């Protein structure tokens, strides 16, 4: 009889442990995660600083592999991290491309919530694909949008990695969406060299990411994707429902950070690290102190 009672008690303990797996009580630390690139590190550090300022204990688990970070959130290895709406839509949930930012957010919000996850407010900052042109060429030819570029392509020397020319989300797709781009010349080179090559006067226009640090400089103009070819990649903090339930002030705390960041702001913060060679945590602390 005693053995049966002990076995039942042990079973109850195991059931309780399983039920508690992945859950955190309100007095435990909030584990802030990040991916391994400058922008994500800055954002994660801003979340951590804001949470600490609000009285939370915070643990930092940074530079998680991109392919593993959502699983780490689900498994309770981290509690919150900065994601991107387009990444969630197409990479995590394998949904078709959509160009409207609010529709993308609403779609991924529903998908996340079905998995017990909670996307907080998205930022105005969009780290998506785009085209950048030299300020000199922009002013000389009156090019401010991708439609302008398509009409005046014959005056523009274009450059990119070789695969961009044939990709559906590259020049081939742009041509279907905007019309053919009959550039004056087309050059191929390693992506890491694109801004240097533009500054050297070898090309006028290249593909870019819209929060690239170099776009904070006066020499370049990011063209408006006026026909909404590329999907949005708005920054969006993601956490779990149990974390929100146990920490009622967390969402408001993080949403205040998101409300302060637009694309230009993100470019400037990235530039302080990638160009000025400051440490990401110092950059985050300086920006947080200014809010």
PDB file of C-alpha atoms in Angstrom:
ATOM      1  CA  UNK A   1       0.000   0.000   0.000  1.00  0.00           C
ATOM      2  CA  UNK A   2       2.823   2.367   0.927  1.00  0.00           C
ATOM      3  CA  UNK A   3       4.501   1.695  -2.449  1.00  0.00           C
ATOM      4  CA  UNK A   4       1.281   2.588  -4.270  1.00  0.00           C
ATOM      5  CA  UNK A   5       0.971   5.856  -2.339  1.00  0.00           C
ATOM      6  CA  UNK A   6       4.594   6.759  -3.072  1.00  0.00           C
ATOM      7  CA  UNK A   7       4.134   5.900  -6.740  1.00  0.00           C
ATOM      8  CA  UNK A   8       1.034   8.069  -6.949  1.00  0.00           C
ATOM      9  CA  UNK A   9       2.832  10.947  -5.270  1.00  0.00           C
ATOM     10  CA  UNK A  10       5.781  10.595  -7.634  1.00  0.00           C
ATOM     11  CA  UNK A  11       3.399  10.544 -10.595  1.00  0.00           C
ATOM     12  CA  UNK A  12       1.724  13.723  -9.361  1.00  0.00           C
ATOM     13  CA  UNK A  13       5.102  15.448  -9.040  1.00  0.00           C
ATOM     14  CA  UNK A  14       6.029  14.411 -12.579  1.00  0.00           C
ATOM     15  CA  UNK A  15       2.720  15.686 -13.967  1.00  0.00           C
ATOM     16  CA  UNK A  16       3.196  18.999 -12.177  1.00  0.00           C
ATOM     17  CA  UNK A  17       6.739  19.297 -13.509  1.00  0.00           C
ATOM     18  CA  UNK A  18       5.593  18.623 -17.053  1.00  0.00           C
ATOM     19  CA  UNK A  19       2.781  21.139 -16.751  1.00  0.00           C
ATOM     20  CA  UNK A  20       5.237  23.731 -15.505  1.00  0.00           C
ATOM     21  CA  UNK A  21       7.741  23.112 -18.293  1.00  0.00           C
ATOM     22  CA  UNK A  22       8.382  26.296 -20.263  1.00  0.00           C
ATOM     23  CA  UNK A  23       6.461  28.419 -17.726  1.00  0.00           C
ATOM     24  CA  UNK A  24       7.960  31.160 -15.530  1.00  0.00           C
ATOM     25  CA  UNK A  25       6.701  32.634 -12.312  1.00  0.00           C
ATOM     26  CA  UNK A  26       6.544  36.380 -11.923  1.00  0.00           C
ATOM     27  CA  UNK A  27       9.644  36.542  -9.686  1.00  0.00           C
ATOM     28  CA  UNK A  28      11.950  34.778 -12.183  1.00  0.00           C
ATOM     29  CA  UNK A  29      14.230  36.545 -14.614  1.00  0.00           C
ATOM     30  CA  UNK A  30      13.110  37.675 -18.050  1.00  0.00           C
ATOM     31  CA  UNK A  31      15.536  36.210 -20.581  1.00  0.00           C
ATOM     32  CA  UNK A  32      16.063  38.592 -23.491  1.00  0.00           C
ATOM     33  CA  UNK A  33      17.371  36.947 -26.649  1.00  0.00           C
ATOM     34  CA  UNK A  34      18.796  38.310 -29.886  1.00  0.00           C
ATOM     35  CA  UNK A  35      20.005  37.234 -33.276  1.00  0.00           C
ATOM     36  CA  UNK A  36      23.658  37.729 -34.100  1.00  0.00           C
ATOM     37  CA  UNK A  37      23.765  40.981 -36.069  1.00  0.00           C
ATOM     38  CA  UNK A  38      24.167  44.608 -35.047  1.00  0.00           C
ATOM     39  CA  UNK A  39      20.573  45.774 -35.329  1.00  0.00           C
ATOM     40  CA  UNK A  40      19.119  42.863 -33.382  1.00  0.00           C
ATOM     41  CA  UNK A  41      21.728  43.244 -30.643  1.00  0.00           C
ATOM     42  CA  UNK A  42      20.928  46.950 -30.237  1.00  0.00           C
ATOM     43  CA  UNK A  43      17.196  46.253 -30.065  1.00  0.00           C
ATOM     44  CA  UNK A  44      17.579  43.414 -27.565  1.00  0.00           C
ATOM     45  CA  UNK A  45      19.771  45.559 -25.344  1.00  0.00           C
ATOM     46  CA  UNK A  46      17.134  48.309 -25.450  1.00  0.00           C
ATOM     47  CA  UNK A  47      14.516  45.772 -24.316  1.00  0.00           C
ATOM     48  CA  UNK A  48      16.804  44.610 -21.517  1.00  0.00           C
ATOM     49  CA  UNK A  49      17.496  48.153 -20.310  1.00  0.00           C
ATOM     50  CA  UNK A  50      13.819  49.077 -20.350  1.00  0.00           C
ATOM     51  CA  UNK A  51      12.850  45.949 -18.429  1.00  0.00           C
ATOM     52  CA  UNK A  52      15.556  46.522 -15.828  1.00  0.00           C
ATOM     53  CA  UNK A  53      14.421  50.126 -15.457  1.00  0.00           C
ATOM     54  CA  UNK A  54      10.889  48.843 -14.853  1.00  0.00           C
ATOM     55  CA  UNK A  55      12.145  46.644 -12.012  1.00  0.00           C
ATOM     56  CA  UNK A  56      12.496  43.286 -13.764  1.00  0.00           C
ATOM     57  CA  UNK A  57      15.445  40.968 -13.322  1.00  0.00           C
ATOM     58  CA  UNK A  58      16.939  40.404 -16.763  1.00  0.00           C
ATOM     59  CA  UNK A  59      19.216  37.772 -18.226  1.00  0.00           C
ATOM     60  CA  UNK A  60      20.784  38.339 -21.649  1.00  0.00           C
ATOM     61  CA  UNK A  61      21.135  35.460 -24.122  1.00  0.00           C
ATOM     62  CA  UNK A  62      22.411  37.097 -27.283  1.00  0.00           C
ATOM     63  CA  UNK A  63      23.572  35.949 -30.724  1.00  0.00           C
ATOM     64  CA  UNK A  64      21.240  32.956 -31.027  1.00  0.00           C
ATOM     65  CA  UNK A  65      21.265  31.403 -34.510  1.00  0.00           C
ATOM     66  CA  UNK A  66      18.531  32.834 -36.743  1.00  0.00           C
ATOM     67  CA  UNK A  67      17.154  29.376 -37.552  1.00  0.00           C
ATOM     68  CA  UNK A  68      16.875  28.424 -33.866  1.00  0.00           C
ATOM     69  CA  UNK A  69      15.683  31.560 -32.123  1.00  0.00           C
ATOM     70  CA  UNK A  70      11.932  31.044 -32.563  1.00  0.00           C
ATOM     71  CA  UNK A  71      12.249  27.500 -31.222  1.00  0.00           C
ATOM     72  CA  UNK A  72      14.262  28.862 -28.283  1.00  0.00           C
ATOM     73  CA  UNK A  73      11.334  31.170 -27.494  1.00  0.00           C
ATOM     74  CA  UNK A  74       8.790  28.354 -27.731  1.00  0.00           C
ATOM     75  CA  UNK A  75      10.917  26.094 -25.494  1.00  0.00           C
ATOM     76  CA  UNK A  76      11.401  28.767 -22.826  1.00  0.00           C
ATOM     77  CA  UNK A  77      15.132  29.166 -23.385  1.00  0.00           C
ATOM     78  CA  UNK A  78      14.501  32.854 -24.038  1.00  0.00           C
ATOM     79  CA  UNK A  79      11.425  34.943 -23.202  1.00  0.00           C
ATOM     80  CA  UNK A  80      11.460  37.799 -25.716  1.00  0.00           C
ATOM     81  CA  UNK A  81      13.420  38.841 -28.803  1.00  0.00           C
ATOM     82  CA  UNK A  82      13.124  41.188 -31.817  1.00  0.00           C
ATOM     83  CA  UNK A  83      11.712  39.521 -34.949  1.00  0.00           C
ATOM     84  CA  UNK A  84      10.626  40.905 -38.319  1.00  0.00           C
ATOM     85  CA  UNK A  85       7.111  40.685 -39.713  1.00  0.00           C
ATOM     86  CA  UNK A  86       8.203  39.456 -43.145  1.00  0.00           C
ATOM     87  CA  UNK A  87      10.495  36.829 -41.616  1.00  0.00           C
ATOM     88  CA  UNK A  88       7.660  35.536 -39.453  1.00  0.00           C
ATOM     89  CA  UNK A  89       5.250  35.449 -42.390  1.00  0.00           C
ATOM     90  CA  UNK A  90       7.428  33.730 -44.973  1.00  0.00           C
ATOM     91  CA  UNK A  91      10.226  31.939 -43.094  1.00  0.00           C
ATOM     92  CA  UNK A  92       8.646  30.846 -39.809  1.00  0.00           C
ATOM     93  CA  UNK A  93       5.080  30.233 -40.999  1.00  0.00           C
ATOM     94  CA  UNK A  94       5.702  29.636 -44.723  1.00  0.00           C
ATOM     95  CA  UNK A  95       2.919  31.959 -45.845  1.00  0.00           C
ATOM     96  CA  UNK A  96       2.780  33.712 -49.249  1.00  0.00           C
ATOM     97  CA  UNK A  97       4.314  37.162 -49.679  1.00  0.00           C
ATOM     98  CA  UNK A  98       2.143  40.167 -48.817  1.00  0.00           C
ATOM     99  CA  UNK A  99       3.130  43.811 -49.261  1.00  0.00           C
ATOM    100  CA  UNK A 100       0.761  45.593 -46.859  1.00  0.00           C
ATOM    101  CA  UNK A 101       2.506  46.069 -43.456  1.00  0.00           C
ATOM    102  CA  UNK A 102      -0.684  45.946 -41.373  1.00  0.00           C
ATOM    103  CA  UNK A 103      -1.986  42.853 -43.156  1.00  0.00           C
ATOM    104  CA  UNK A 104       1.336  41.105 -42.595  1.00  0.00           C
ATOM    105  CA  UNK A 105       1.299  42.004 -38.904  1.00  0.00           C
ATOM    106  CA  UNK A 106      -2.329  40.925 -38.451  1.00  0.00           C
ATOM    107  CA  UNK A 107      -1.649  37.612 -40.199  1.00  0.00           C
ATOM    108  CA  UNK A 108       1.429  36.715 -38.169  1.00  0.00           C
ATOM    109  CA  UNK A 109      -0.259  37.877 -34.952  1.00  0.00           C
ATOM    110  CA  UNK A 110      -2.948  35.255 -35.451  1.00  0.00           C
ATOM    111  CA  UNK A 111      -0.413  32.567 -36.334  1.00  0.00           C
ATOM    112  CA  UNK A 112       1.762  33.362 -33.332  1.00  0.00           C
ATOM    113  CA  UNK A 113      -1.177  33.418 -30.924  1.00  0.00           C
ATOM    114  CA  UNK A 114      -2.243  29.958 -32.097  1.00  0.00           C
ATOM    115  CA  UNK A 115       1.187  28.787 -30.882  1.00  0.00           C
ATOM    116  CA  UNK A 116       0.940  30.512 -27.510  1.00  0.00           C
ATOM    117  CA  UNK A 117       3.192  33.385 -28.588  1.00  0.00           C
ATOM    118  CA  UNK A 118       2.491  37.112 -28.441  1.00  0.00           C
ATOM    119  CA  UNK A 119       3.808  39.667 -30.928  1.00  0.00           C
ATOM    120  CA  UNK A 120       3.915  43.095 -29.293  1.00  0.00           C
ATOM    121  CA  UNK A 121       3.498  46.363 -31.198  1.00  0.00           C
ATOM    122  CA  UNK A 122       5.513  46.548 -34.404  1.00  0.00           C
ATOM    123  CA  UNK A 123       7.915  49.429 -35.008  1.00  0.00           C
ATOM    124  CA  UNK A 124       7.651  51.888 -37.842  1.00  0.00           C
ATOM    125  CA  UNK A 125      11.216  50.760 -38.625  1.00  0.00           C
ATOM    126  CA  UNK A 126      11.307  48.462 -41.644  1.00  0.00           C
ATOM    127  CA  UNK A 127      14.446  46.407 -42.313  1.00  0.00           C
ATOM    128  CA  UNK A 128      13.381  45.283 -45.770  1.00  0.00           C
ATOM    129  CA  UNK A 129      14.906  45.213 -49.209  1.00  0.00           C
ATOM    130  CA  UNK A 130      15.296  48.332 -51.298  1.00  0.00           C
ATOM    131  CA  UNK A 131      17.378  50.141 -53.875  1.00  0.00           C
ATOM    132  CA  UNK A 132      19.828  52.901 -53.029  1.00  0.00           C
ATOM    133  CA  UNK A 133      21.220  55.487 -55.443  1.00  0.00           C
ATOM    134  CA  UNK A 134      23.967  58.050 -55.061  1.00  0.00           C
ATOM    135  CA  UNK A 135      22.745  61.486 -54.060  1.00  0.00           C
ATOM    136  CA  UNK A 136      24.533  62.898 -57.090  1.00  0.00           C
ATOM    137  CA  UNK A 137      22.622  60.648 -59.532  1.00  0.00           C
ATOM    138  CA  UNK A 138      19.348  61.181 -57.664  1.00  0.00           C
ATOM    139  CA  UNK A 139      19.599  64.940 -58.005  1.00  0.00           C
ATOM    140  CA  UNK A 140      21.010  64.922 -61.549  1.00  0.00           C
ATOM    141  CA  UNK A 141      18.269  62.691 -62.984  1.00  0.00           C
ATOM    142  CA  UNK A 142      15.397  63.445 -60.597  1.00  0.00           C
ATOM    143  CA  UNK A 143      15.181  59.895 -59.245  1.00  0.00           C
ATOM    144  CA  UNK A 144      13.380  59.493 -55.904  1.00  0.00           C
ATOM    145  CA  UNK A 145      11.306  56.339 -56.463  1.00  0.00           C
ATOM    146  CA  UNK A 146      11.787  52.972 -58.149  1.00  0.00           C
ATOM    147  CA  UNK A 147       9.321  54.110 -60.821  1.00  0.00           C
ATOM    148  CA  UNK A 148      11.618  57.079 -61.504  1.00  0.00           C
ATOM    149  CA  UNK A 149      14.555  54.682 -61.756  1.00  0.00           C
ATOM    150  CA  UNK A 150      12.737  52.441 -64.230  1.00  0.00           C
ATOM    151  CA  UNK A 151      11.947  55.405 -66.498  1.00  0.00           C
ATOM    152  CA  UNK A 152      15.487  56.791 -66.388  1.00  0.00           C
ATOM    153  CA  UNK A 153      17.421  53.509 -66.188  1.00  0.00           C
ATOM    154  CA  UNK A 154      19.290  54.295 -69.400  1.00  0.00           C
ATOM    155  CA  UNK A 155      21.308  56.914 -67.532  1.00  0.00           C
ATOM    156  CA  UNK A 156      22.136  54.698 -64.537  1.00  0.00           C
ATOM    157  CA  UNK A 157      25.009  52.261 -63.951  1.00  0.00           C
ATOM    158  CA  UNK A 158      23.581  49.436 -61.834  1.00  0.00           C
ATOM    159  CA  UNK A 159      25.546  46.984 -59.707  1.00  0.00           C
ATOM    160  CA  UNK A 160      24.785  43.980 -57.505  1.00  0.00           C
ATOM    161  CA  UNK A 161      25.683  40.392 -56.723  1.00  0.00           C
ATOM    162  CA  UNK A 162      25.261  38.153 -59.766  1.00  0.00           C
ATOM    163  CA  UNK A 163      22.257  36.258 -58.388  1.00  0.00           C
ATOM    164  CA  UNK A 164      20.199  39.448 -57.850  1.00  0.00           C
ATOM    165  CA  UNK A 165      19.638  39.831 -61.590  1.00  0.00           C
ATOM    166  CA  UNK A 166      17.639  36.595 -61.925  1.00  0.00           C
ATOM    167  CA  UNK A 167      15.903  36.311 -58.568  1.00  0.00           C
ATOM    168  CA  UNK A 168      12.132  36.617 -58.234  1.00  0.00           C
ATOM    169  CA  UNK A 169      12.713  39.057 -55.356  1.00  0.00           C
ATOM    170  CA  UNK A 170      15.498  40.742 -57.323  1.00  0.00           C
ATOM    171  CA  UNK A 171      15.739  42.519 -60.665  1.00  0.00           C
ATOM    172  CA  UNK A 172      13.666  39.893 -62.513  1.00  0.00           C
ATOM    173  CA  UNK A 173      10.774  40.419 -60.101  1.00  0.00           C
ATOM    174  CA  UNK A 174      11.192  44.190 -60.137  1.00  0.00           C
ATOM    175  CA  UNK A 175      10.971  44.157 -63.944  1.00  0.00           C
ATOM    176  CA  UNK A 176       7.680  42.246 -63.826  1.00  0.00           C
ATOM    177  CA  UNK A 177       6.305  44.692 -61.254  1.00  0.00           C
ATOM    178  CA  UNK A 178       7.658  48.014 -62.577  1.00  0.00           C
ATOM    179  CA  UNK A 179       8.614  47.269 -66.191  1.00  0.00           C
ATOM    180  CA  UNK A 180      11.994  46.469 -67.717  1.00  0.00           C
ATOM    181  CA  UNK A 181      15.070  48.294 -66.419  1.00  0.00           C
ATOM    182  CA  UNK A 182      17.293  49.085 -69.415  1.00  0.00           C
ATOM    183  CA  UNK A 183      20.310  50.212 -67.414  1.00  0.00           C
ATOM    184  CA  UNK A 184      23.259  51.995 -68.995  1.00  0.00           C
ATOM    185  CA  UNK A 185      25.451  49.198 -67.583  1.00  0.00           C
ATOM    186  CA  UNK A 186      25.194  46.273 -65.154  1.00  0.00           C
ATOM    187  CA  UNK A 187      28.069  45.157 -62.940  1.00  0.00           C
ATOM    188  CA  UNK A 188      28.490  42.290 -60.467  1.00  0.00           C
ATOM    189  CA  UNK A 189      30.516  42.294 -57.247  1.00  0.00           C
ATOM    190  CA  UNK A 190      30.525  41.016 -53.669  1.00  0.00           C
ATOM    191  CA  UNK A 191      27.722  42.536 -51.607  1.00  0.00           C
ATOM    192  CA  UNK A 192      30.117  43.748 -48.913  1.00  0.00           C
ATOM    193  CA  UNK A 193      31.748  46.099 -51.442  1.00  0.00           C
ATOM    194  CA  UNK A 194      28.646  47.849 -52.737  1.00  0.00           C
ATOM    195  CA  UNK A 195      28.892  51.114 -50.800  1.00  0.00           C
ATOM    196  CA  UNK A 196      32.633  51.399 -51.383  1.00  0.00           C
ATOM    197  CA  UNK A 197      32.095  50.894 -55.125  1.00  0.00           C
ATOM    198  CA  UNK A 198      29.393  53.553 -55.162  1.00  0.00           C
ATOM    199  CA  UNK A 199      31.631  56.013 -53.324  1.00  0.00           C
ATOM    200  CA  UNK A 200      34.393  55.286 -55.855  1.00  0.00           C
ATOM    201  CA  UNK A 201      32.035  56.355 -58.635  1.00  0.00           C
ATOM    202  CA  UNK A 202      31.917  52.958 -60.375  1.00  0.00           C
ATOM    203  CA  UNK A 203      28.133  52.453 -60.118  1.00  0.00           C
ATOM    204  CA  UNK A 204      25.150  54.672 -59.349  1.00  0.00           C
ATOM    205  CA  UNK A 205      22.602  52.272 -57.862  1.00  0.00           C
ATOM    206  CA  UNK A 206      22.644  49.011 -55.844  1.00  0.00           C
ATOM    207  CA  UNK A 207      20.245  46.867 -53.789  1.00  0.00           C
ATOM    208  CA  UNK A 208      20.274  47.534 -50.050  1.00  0.00           C
ATOM    209  CA  UNK A 209      18.537  46.785 -46.790  1.00  0.00           C
ATOM    210  CA  UNK A 210      16.495  49.737 -45.664  1.00  0.00           C
ATOM    211  CA  UNK A 211      18.170  50.064 -42.241  1.00  0.00           C
ATOM    212  CA  UNK A 212      21.758  49.735 -43.547  1.00  0.00           C
ATOM    213  CA  UNK A 213      24.094  51.901 -41.509  1.00  0.00           C
ATOM    214  CA  UNK A 214      25.469  53.597 -44.631  1.00  0.00           C
ATOM    215  CA  UNK A 215      22.044  55.013 -45.478  1.00  0.00           C
ATOM    216  CA  UNK A 216      22.413  57.404 -42.565  1.00  0.00           C
ATOM    217  CA  UNK A 217      25.060  59.240 -44.607  1.00  0.00           C
ATOM    218  CA  UNK A 218      24.312  62.107 -46.995  1.00  0.00           C
ATOM    219  CA  UNK A 219      25.938  60.447 -50.014  1.00  0.00           C
ATOM    220  CA  UNK A 220      23.072  58.000 -50.557  1.00  0.00           C
ATOM    221  CA  UNK A 221      19.328  58.119 -51.228  1.00  0.00           C
ATOM    222  CA  UNK A 222      17.015  55.182 -50.494  1.00  0.00           C
ATOM    223  CA  UNK A 223      14.453  54.981 -53.287  1.00  0.00           C
ATOM    224  CA  UNK A 224      10.789  54.713 -52.404  1.00  0.00           C
ATOM    225  CA  UNK A 225       9.258  51.350 -53.354  1.00  0.00           C
ATOM    226  CA  UNK A 226       6.228  53.253 -54.641  1.00  0.00           C
ATOM    227  CA  UNK A 227       4.474  50.174 -56.075  1.00  0.00           C
ATOM    228  CA  UNK A 228       5.104  48.034 -52.992  1.00  0.00           C
ATOM    229  CA  UNK A 229       7.071  45.228 -54.612  1.00  0.00           C
ATOM    230  CA  UNK A 230       8.961  44.036 -51.552  1.00  0.00           C
ATOM    231  CA  UNK A 231       7.272  42.688 -48.421  1.00  0.00           C
ATOM    232  CA  UNK A 232       7.622  44.668 -45.175  1.00  0.00           C
ATOM    233  CA  UNK A 233      10.057  43.607 -42.482  1.00  0.00           C
ATOM    234  CA  UNK A 234       8.889  45.767 -39.607  1.00  0.00           C
ATOM    235  CA  UNK A 235      10.632  45.116 -36.299  1.00  0.00           C
ATOM    236  CA  UNK A 236       8.311  43.266 -33.928  1.00  0.00           C
ATOM    237  CA  UNK A 237       9.128  42.038 -30.394  1.00  0.00           C
ATOM    238  CA  UNK A 238       7.792  38.526 -29.751  1.00  0.00           C
ATOM    239  CA  UNK A 239       7.240  36.885 -26.368  1.00  0.00           C
ATOM    240  CA  UNK A 240       5.105  34.075 -24.906  1.00  0.00           C
ATOM    241  CA  UNK A 241       1.607  34.287 -23.486  1.00  0.00           C
ATOM    242  CA  UNK A 242       2.722  33.012 -20.078  1.00  0.00           C
ATOM    243  CA  UNK A 243       5.308  35.792 -19.846  1.00  0.00           C
ATOM    244  CA  UNK A 244       2.667  38.431 -20.622  1.00  0.00           C
ATOM    245  CA  UNK A 245       0.251  36.859 -18.126  1.00  0.00           C
ATOM    246  CA  UNK A 246       2.844  36.760 -15.335  1.00  0.00           C
ATOM    247  CA  UNK A 247       4.282  40.204 -16.060  1.00  0.00           C
ATOM    248  CA  UNK A 248       1.430  42.634 -16.783  1.00  0.00           C
ATOM    249  CA  UNK A 249       3.685  45.687 -17.302  1.00  0.00           C
ATOM    250  CA  UNK A 250       6.079  44.000 -19.728  1.00  0.00           C
ATOM    251  CA  UNK A 251       4.133  44.676 -22.920  1.00  0.00           C
ATOM    252  CA  UNK A 252       3.726  48.392 -22.184  1.00  0.00           C
ATOM    253  CA  UNK A 253       7.414  48.661 -21.270  1.00  0.00           C
ATOM    254  CA  UNK A 254       8.592  47.142 -24.541  1.00  0.00           C
ATOM    255  CA  UNK A 255       5.973  48.919 -26.657  1.00  0.00           C
ATOM    256  CA  UNK A 256       7.379  52.264 -25.512  1.00  0.00           C
ATOM    257  CA  UNK A 257      10.732  51.278 -27.023  1.00  0.00           C
ATOM    258  CA  UNK A 258       9.119  50.208 -30.300  1.00  0.00           C
ATOM    259  CA  UNK A 259       7.212  53.483 -30.560  1.00  0.00           C
ATOM    260  CA  UNK A 260      10.500  55.416 -30.463  1.00  0.00           C
ATOM    261  CA  UNK A 261      12.148  53.620 -33.411  1.00  0.00           C
ATOM    262  CA  UNK A 262      11.576  54.345 -37.083  1.00  0.00           C
ATOM    263  CA  UNK A 263      13.716  53.416 -40.092  1.00  0.00           C
ATOM    264  CA  UNK A 264      15.875  56.553 -39.930  1.00  0.00           C
ATOM    265  CA  UNK A 265      16.503  56.038 -36.218  1.00  0.00           C
ATOM    266  CA  UNK A 266      17.544  52.440 -36.807  1.00  0.00           C
ATOM    267  CA  UNK A 267      19.931  53.502 -39.566  1.00  0.00           C
ATOM    268  CA  UNK A 268      21.566  55.992 -37.192  1.00  0.00           C
ATOM    269  CA  UNK A 269      21.919  53.457 -34.383  1.00  0.00           C
ATOM    270  CA  UNK A 270      23.381  50.849 -36.743  1.00  0.00           C
ATOM    271  CA  UNK A 271      25.823  53.451 -38.073  1.00  0.00           C
ATOM    272  CA  UNK A 272      27.215  54.159 -34.615  1.00  0.00           C
ATOM    273  CA  UNK A 273      28.239  50.496 -34.366  1.00  0.00           C
ATOM    274  CA  UNK A 274      29.043  49.492 -37.944  1.00  0.00           C
ATOM    275  CA  UNK A 275      30.696  52.739 -39.090  1.00  0.00           C
ATOM    276  CA  UNK A 276      31.759  54.600 -35.933  1.00  0.00           C
ATOM    277  CA  UNK A 277      32.801  51.327 -34.238  1.00  0.00           C
ATOM    278  CA  UNK A 278      31.060  51.969 -30.944  1.00  0.00           C
ATOM    279  CA  UNK A 279      29.907  49.022 -28.824  1.00  0.00           C
ATOM    280  CA  UNK A 280      26.266  48.037 -29.356  1.00  0.00           C
ATOM    281  CA  UNK A 281      25.470  48.147 -25.623  1.00  0.00           C
ATOM    282  CA  UNK A 282      26.894  51.666 -25.323  1.00  0.00           C
ATOM    283  CA  UNK A 283      24.829  52.787 -28.311  1.00  0.00           C
ATOM    284  CA  UNK A 284      21.700  51.250 -26.809  1.00  0.00           C
ATOM    285  CA  UNK A 285      22.358  52.840 -23.411  1.00  0.00           C
ATOM    286  CA  UNK A 286      22.890  56.286 -24.951  1.00  0.00           C
ATOM    287  CA  UNK A 287      19.692  56.051 -26.991  1.00  0.00           C
ATOM    288  CA  UNK A 288      17.675  54.714 -24.048  1.00  0.00           C
ATOM    289  CA  UNK A 289      18.870  57.606 -21.871  1.00  0.00           C
ATOM    290  CA  UNK A 290      17.590  60.039 -24.512  1.00  0.00           C
ATOM    291  CA  UNK A 291      14.022  58.709 -24.440  1.00  0.00           C
TER     292      UNK A 291
END
